XYZ file of C-alpha atoms in Angstrom:
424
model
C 98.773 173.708 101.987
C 96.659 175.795 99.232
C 94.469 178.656 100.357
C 91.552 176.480 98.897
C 92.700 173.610 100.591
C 92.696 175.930 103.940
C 89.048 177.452 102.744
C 87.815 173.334 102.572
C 88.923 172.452 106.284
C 88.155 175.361 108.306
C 84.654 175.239 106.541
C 84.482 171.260 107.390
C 85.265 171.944 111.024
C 83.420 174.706 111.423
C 80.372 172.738 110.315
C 81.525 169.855 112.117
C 80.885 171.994 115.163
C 78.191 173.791 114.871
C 76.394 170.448 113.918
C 77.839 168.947 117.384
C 76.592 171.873 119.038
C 73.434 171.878 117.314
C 72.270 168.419 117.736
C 73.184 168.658 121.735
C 71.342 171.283 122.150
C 68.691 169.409 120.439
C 69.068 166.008 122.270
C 69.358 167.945 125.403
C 66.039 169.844 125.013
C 64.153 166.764 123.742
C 64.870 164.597 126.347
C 64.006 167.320 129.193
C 60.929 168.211 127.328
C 60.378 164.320 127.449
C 60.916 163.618 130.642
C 59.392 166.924 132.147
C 55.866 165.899 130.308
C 56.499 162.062 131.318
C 56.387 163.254 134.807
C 54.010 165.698 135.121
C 51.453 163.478 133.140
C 52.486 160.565 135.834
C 52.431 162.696 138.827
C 48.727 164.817 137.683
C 47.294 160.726 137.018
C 48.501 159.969 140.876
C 47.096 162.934 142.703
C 43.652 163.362 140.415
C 43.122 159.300 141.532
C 44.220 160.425 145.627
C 41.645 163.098 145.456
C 39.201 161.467 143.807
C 39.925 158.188 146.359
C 39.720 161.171 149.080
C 36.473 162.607 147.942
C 34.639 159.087 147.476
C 35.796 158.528 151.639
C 34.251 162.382 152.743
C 31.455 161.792 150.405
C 32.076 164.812 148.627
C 32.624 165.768 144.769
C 35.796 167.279 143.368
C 35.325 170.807 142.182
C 33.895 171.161 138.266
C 36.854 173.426 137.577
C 40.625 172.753 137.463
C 41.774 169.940 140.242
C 45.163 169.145 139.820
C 47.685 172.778 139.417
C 51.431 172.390 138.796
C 53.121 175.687 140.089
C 56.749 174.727 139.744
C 58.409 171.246 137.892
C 58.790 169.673 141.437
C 55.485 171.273 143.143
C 51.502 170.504 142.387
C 48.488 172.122 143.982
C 45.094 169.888 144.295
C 42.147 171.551 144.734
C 39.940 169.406 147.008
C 36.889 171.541 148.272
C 36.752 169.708 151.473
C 38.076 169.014 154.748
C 41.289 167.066 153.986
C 42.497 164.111 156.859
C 46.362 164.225 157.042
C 46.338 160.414 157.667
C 43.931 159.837 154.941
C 46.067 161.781 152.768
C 49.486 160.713 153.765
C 48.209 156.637 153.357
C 46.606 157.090 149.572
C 50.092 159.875 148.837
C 52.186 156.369 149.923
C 50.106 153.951 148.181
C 49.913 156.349 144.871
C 53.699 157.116 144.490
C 55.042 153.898 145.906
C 53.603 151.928 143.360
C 55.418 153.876 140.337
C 59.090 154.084 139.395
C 61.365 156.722 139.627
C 59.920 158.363 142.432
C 62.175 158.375 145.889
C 60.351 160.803 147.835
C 57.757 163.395 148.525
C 56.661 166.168 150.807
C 53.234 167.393 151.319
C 51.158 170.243 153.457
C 47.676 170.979 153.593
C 46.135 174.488 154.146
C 44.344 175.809 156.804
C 41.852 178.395 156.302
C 42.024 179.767 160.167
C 45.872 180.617 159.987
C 45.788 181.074 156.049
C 48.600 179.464 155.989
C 50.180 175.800 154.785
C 50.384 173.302 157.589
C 53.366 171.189 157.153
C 52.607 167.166 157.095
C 55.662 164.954 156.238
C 58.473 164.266 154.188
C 58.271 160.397 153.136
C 60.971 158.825 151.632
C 59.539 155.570 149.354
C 62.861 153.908 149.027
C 63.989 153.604 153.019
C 60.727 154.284 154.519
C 62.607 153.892 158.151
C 65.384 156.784 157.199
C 64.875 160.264 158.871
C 64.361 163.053 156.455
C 64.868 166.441 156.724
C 61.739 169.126 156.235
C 62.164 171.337 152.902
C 60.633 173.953 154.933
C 56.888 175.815 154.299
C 55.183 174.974 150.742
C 54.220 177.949 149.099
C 50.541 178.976 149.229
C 48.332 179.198 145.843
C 45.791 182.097 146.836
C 42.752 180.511 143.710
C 41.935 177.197 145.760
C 39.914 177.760 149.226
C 40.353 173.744 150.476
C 44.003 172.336 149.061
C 46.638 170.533 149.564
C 50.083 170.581 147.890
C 52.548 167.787 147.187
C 56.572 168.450 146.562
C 59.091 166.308 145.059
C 62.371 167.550 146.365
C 64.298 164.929 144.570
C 62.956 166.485 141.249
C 65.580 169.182 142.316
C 68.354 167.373 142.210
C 66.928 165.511 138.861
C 66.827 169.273 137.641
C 70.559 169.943 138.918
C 71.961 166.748 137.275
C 70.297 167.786 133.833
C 72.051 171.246 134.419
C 75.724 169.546 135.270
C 75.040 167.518 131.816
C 74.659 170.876 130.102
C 77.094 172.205 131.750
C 79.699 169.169 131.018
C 78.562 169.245 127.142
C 79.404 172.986 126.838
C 82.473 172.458 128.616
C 83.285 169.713 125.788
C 81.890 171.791 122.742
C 84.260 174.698 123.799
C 87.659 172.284 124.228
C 86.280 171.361 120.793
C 86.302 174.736 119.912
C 89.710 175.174 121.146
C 91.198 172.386 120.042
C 90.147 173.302 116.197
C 91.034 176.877 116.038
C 94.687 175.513 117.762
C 94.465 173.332 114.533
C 93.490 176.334 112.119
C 96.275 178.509 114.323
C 98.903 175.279 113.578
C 97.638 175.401 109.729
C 98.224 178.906 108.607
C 101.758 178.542 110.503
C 102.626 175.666 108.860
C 101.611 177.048 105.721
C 103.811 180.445 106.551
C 106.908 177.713 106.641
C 105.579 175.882 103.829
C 105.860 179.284 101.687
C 109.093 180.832 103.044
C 110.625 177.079 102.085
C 109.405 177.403 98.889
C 110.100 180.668 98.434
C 113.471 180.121 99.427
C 114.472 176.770 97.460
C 113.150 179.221 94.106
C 115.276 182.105 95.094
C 118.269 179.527 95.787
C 117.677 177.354 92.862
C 117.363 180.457 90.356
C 120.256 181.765 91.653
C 122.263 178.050 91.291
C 121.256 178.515 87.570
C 123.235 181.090 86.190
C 126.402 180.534 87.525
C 125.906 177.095 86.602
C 125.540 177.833 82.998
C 128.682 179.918 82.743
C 130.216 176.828 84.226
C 128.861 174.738 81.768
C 129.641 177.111 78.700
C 133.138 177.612 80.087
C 134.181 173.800 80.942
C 132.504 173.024 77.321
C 135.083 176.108 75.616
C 137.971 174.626 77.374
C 137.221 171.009 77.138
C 137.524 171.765 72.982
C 140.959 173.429 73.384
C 143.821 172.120 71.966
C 146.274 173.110 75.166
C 143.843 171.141 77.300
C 143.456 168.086 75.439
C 146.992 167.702 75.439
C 147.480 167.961 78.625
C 146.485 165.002 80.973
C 145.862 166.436 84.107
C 144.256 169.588 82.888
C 142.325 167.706 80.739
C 141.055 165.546 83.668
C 140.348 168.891 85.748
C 138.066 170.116 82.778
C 136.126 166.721 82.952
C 136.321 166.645 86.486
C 134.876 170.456 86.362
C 132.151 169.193 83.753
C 131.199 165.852 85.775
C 130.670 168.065 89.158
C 128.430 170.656 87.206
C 126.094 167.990 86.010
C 125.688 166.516 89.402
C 125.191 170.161 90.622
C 122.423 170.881 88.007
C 120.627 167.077 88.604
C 119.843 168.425 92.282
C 119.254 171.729 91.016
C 116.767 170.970 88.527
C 115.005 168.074 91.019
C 114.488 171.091 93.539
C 113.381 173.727 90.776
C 110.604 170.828 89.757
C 109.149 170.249 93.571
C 108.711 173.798 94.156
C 106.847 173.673 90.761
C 104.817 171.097 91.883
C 104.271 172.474 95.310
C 103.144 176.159 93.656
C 100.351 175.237 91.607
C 101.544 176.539 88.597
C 102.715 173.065 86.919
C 101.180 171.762 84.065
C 101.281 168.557 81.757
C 102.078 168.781 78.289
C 100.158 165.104 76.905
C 101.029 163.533 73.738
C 101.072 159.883 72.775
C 104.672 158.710 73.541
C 105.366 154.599 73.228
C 107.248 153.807 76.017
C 109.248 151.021 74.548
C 111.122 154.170 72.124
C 111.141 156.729 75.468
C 112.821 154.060 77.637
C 115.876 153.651 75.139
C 115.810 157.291 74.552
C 116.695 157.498 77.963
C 118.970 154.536 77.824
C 120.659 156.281 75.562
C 121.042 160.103 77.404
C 122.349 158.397 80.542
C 124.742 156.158 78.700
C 126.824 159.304 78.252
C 126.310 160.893 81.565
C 129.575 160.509 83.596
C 129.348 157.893 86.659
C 127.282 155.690 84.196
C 130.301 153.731 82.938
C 131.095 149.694 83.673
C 126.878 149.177 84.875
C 125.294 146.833 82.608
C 121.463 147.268 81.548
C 119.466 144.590 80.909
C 116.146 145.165 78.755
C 113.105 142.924 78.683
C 110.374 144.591 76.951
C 107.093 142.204 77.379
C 104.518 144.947 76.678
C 101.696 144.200 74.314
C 100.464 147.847 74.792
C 103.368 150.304 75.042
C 101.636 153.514 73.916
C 100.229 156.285 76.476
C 99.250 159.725 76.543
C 101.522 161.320 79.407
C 103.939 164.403 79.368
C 107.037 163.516 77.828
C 110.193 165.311 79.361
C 108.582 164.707 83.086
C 107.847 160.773 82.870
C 111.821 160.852 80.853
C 112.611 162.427 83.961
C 111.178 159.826 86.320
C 112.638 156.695 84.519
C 115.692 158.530 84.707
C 115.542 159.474 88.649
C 114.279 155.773 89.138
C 117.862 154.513 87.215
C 120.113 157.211 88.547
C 119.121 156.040 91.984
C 119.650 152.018 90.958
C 122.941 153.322 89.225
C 123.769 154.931 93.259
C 122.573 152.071 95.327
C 124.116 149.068 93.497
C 127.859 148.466 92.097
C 129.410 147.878 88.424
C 129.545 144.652 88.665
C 125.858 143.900 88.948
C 123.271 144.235 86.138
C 120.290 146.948 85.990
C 117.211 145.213 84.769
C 114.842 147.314 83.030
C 111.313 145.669 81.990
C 107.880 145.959 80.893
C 104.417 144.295 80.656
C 100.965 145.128 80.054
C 97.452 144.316 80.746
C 94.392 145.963 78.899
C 94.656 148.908 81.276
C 97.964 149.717 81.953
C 101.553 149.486 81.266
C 104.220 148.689 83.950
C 107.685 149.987 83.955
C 109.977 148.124 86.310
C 113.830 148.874 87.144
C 115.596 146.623 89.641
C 118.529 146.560 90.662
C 121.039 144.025 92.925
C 122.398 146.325 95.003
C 121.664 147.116 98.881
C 118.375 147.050 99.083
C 115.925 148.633 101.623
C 114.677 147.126 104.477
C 110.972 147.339 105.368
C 110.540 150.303 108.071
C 112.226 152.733 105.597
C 110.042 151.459 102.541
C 107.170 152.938 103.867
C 108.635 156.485 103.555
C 110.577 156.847 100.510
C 108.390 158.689 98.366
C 108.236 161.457 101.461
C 109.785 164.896 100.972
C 113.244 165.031 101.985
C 113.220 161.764 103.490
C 116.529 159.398 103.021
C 117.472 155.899 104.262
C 119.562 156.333 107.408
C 123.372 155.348 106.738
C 124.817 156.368 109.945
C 127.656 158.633 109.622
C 128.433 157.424 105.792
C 127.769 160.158 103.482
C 129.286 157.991 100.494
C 125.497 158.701 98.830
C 124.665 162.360 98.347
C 121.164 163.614 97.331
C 118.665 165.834 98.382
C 115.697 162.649 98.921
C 113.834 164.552 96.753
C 113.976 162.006 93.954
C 111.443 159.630 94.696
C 108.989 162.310 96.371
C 108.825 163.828 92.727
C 108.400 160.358 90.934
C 105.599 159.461 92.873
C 104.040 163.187 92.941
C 104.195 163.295 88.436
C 102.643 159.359 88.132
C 99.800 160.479 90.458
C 99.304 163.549 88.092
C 99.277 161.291 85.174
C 96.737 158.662 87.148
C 99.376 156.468 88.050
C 101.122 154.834 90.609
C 104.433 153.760 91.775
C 105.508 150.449 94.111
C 108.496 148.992 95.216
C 110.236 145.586 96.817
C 113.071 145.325 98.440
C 114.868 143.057 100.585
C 118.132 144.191 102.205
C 121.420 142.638 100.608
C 119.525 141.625 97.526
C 118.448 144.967 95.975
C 115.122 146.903 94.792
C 113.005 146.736 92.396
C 110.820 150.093 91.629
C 107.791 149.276 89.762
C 105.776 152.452 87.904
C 102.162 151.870 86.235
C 100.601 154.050 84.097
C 96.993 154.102 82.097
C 97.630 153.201 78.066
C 95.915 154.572 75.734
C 93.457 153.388 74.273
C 91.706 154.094 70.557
């Protein structure tokens, strides 16, 4: 993977995050902030009408100041100004709070001026009015009021626990986010160390293939012309045998040297307008006298109103001529190679079939991977590097094209390349 390809996802994730972060934080706050007001608008509206349903019973007036104090989420203060009747108070408490939702239960104490102190009443519980409850313990005194009375919610607590297990639970799943994605970056940058020492080693191995390989070719080529070997049979066949192994040596060379080009960044196209129609029997023509050619038959049926294109030259040569060495491998003598053409006002199609083996469907869907080849057992009749097809499909994309195939097993392939023509 390219640094800038590395740059794009760790930026993505780490955006990805921080927005997951950011919006829980958000939702969280909202809906507390929500449900906090909700309640304490609910709850103030419940106690100002019990004190003001208190006062009309003593006769009295509320005070002209503040009634209704909240000194905690879960605990309110109402100043009353008057004697306060724990019945009284209990009964309109019960009639209040039962008659709204979401409230299970309450406690409440009233304060006594002689002790100075907050004189526990009762813990009701609105759902199962029967079930015995357990005291909180003393409410907490407010020392601004002289007559009050002050109503808890203890279930508000656990309300105020669950919120706190949410946030809690969320963080816990941000951070194995967290994890997970700088595993992921962590799995990246050692893939990409692989990635690199592969490449750098199929370059150093490849480079170092070519120059032996040339003083192969030069010295098979010098001895192929000599008299002494030309007259002799077998040496003769030794020279060409020599010759024949060196091309198949420089084929694979040259496919790897062209992936790790690819895979670098430093390849380039070279566009010019080429017709198809003349490249195709250019390379027709090469591979006719390339050795393991001879006895295959090649069938041409050029239907292609518009056979002109702009692409690079020697690299789409090079695919029509992986796409036949590999119908030339997979197929025998004795059946034809069809190579054909047609057009639409957008694009030309190249297609090469052959009637050999064929492929069956769960390998089709990974022949244009790196390094991948069709399973044959232990056979090892078909030699090749499955870097063929990988590199076909990587040069069409390039040019803004595309590459398909059908096969059926027994009955042979048919590879089928498109690419844009040009157009005046």
């Amino acid at each position: 993977m390219r640094n800038s390809n590395i740059r794009w996802v760790i930026l993505l994730g780490a955006l990805s995050i921080l927005s997951i972060i950011a919006m829980q934080s958000y939702w969280l706050i909202h809906k507390w902030d929500q449900e906090s007001k909700s309640f304490d608008q609910t709850t103030s509206i419940a106690l100002l009408k019990v004190a003001t349903e208190m006062a009309v019973l003593n006769k009295s007036t509320l005070p002209a100041g503040e009634v209704i104090k909240r000194i905690t989420p879960n605990y309110y203060i109402v100043n009353f100004n008057d004697v306060i009747d724990a019945n009284v108070l209990e009964y309109l408490l019960l009639k209040e709070f039962g008659s709204l939702a979401n409230y299970t239960d309450f406690e409440y104490a009233i304060y006594d001026c002689a002790s100075e102190d907050m004189v526990y009443g009762n813990h009701c519980n609105l759902i199962e009015a029967d079930k015995p409850t357990r005291s909180e313990g003393k409410l907490p005194k407010y020392d601004e009021f002289t007559y009050y009375f002050g109503v808890k919610f203890p279930s508000r607590h656990i309300d105020l626990r669950t919120n706190a297990g949410l946030t809690w639970f969320l963080s816990l799943l941000a951070a194995i986010t967290i994890t997970f994605f700088s595993y992921a970056i962590w799995v990246i940058f050692n893939q990409r160390r692989y990635s690199e020492m592969q490449r750098d080693f199929i370059n150093n191995m490849t480079h170092e293939f070519k120059t032996p390989l040339t003083s192969i070719q030069l010295s098979s080529d010098f001895l192929s012309k000599q008299p002494a070997i030309q007259s002799d049979v077998r040496l003769n066949r030794y020279t060409e045998l020599i010759r024949t192994q060196y091309q198949r040596l420089n084929i694979q060379v040259e496919k790897l040297l062209n992936v790790a080009r690819l895979e670098s960044g430093e390849f380039g196209l070279k566009r010019e307008t080429v017709d198809m129609h003349e490249l195709l029997e250019e390379v027709l023509e090469t591979k006719g006298a390339e050795s393991g050619i001879e006895g295959h038959t090649f069938i041409t049926e050029y239907k292609a109103m518009h056979s002109i294109t702009s692409c690079d030259r020697t690299h789409i040569a090079s695919v029509i001529s992986n796409l036949i060495d590999n119908a030339v491998k997979y197929s025998t003598p004795s059946t034809p190679i069809t190579i054909s053409t047609k057009s639409d006002q957008y694009t030309i199609e190249v297609s090469i079939s052959d009637e050999g083996m064929g492929i069956s469907p769960a390998h089709q869907k990974h022949l244009f991977r790196k390094f991948y080849r069709v399973p044959s057992g232990n056979i090892h009749d078909i030699k090749g590097f499955g870097l063929g097809l990988h590199y076909v499909k990587t040069i069409l994309e390039m040019h803004g094209g595309d590459i398909g195939v059908v096969s059926e097993l027994g009955k042979g392939s048919t590879f089928t390349i498109k690419l844009p023509i040009k157009t005046k």
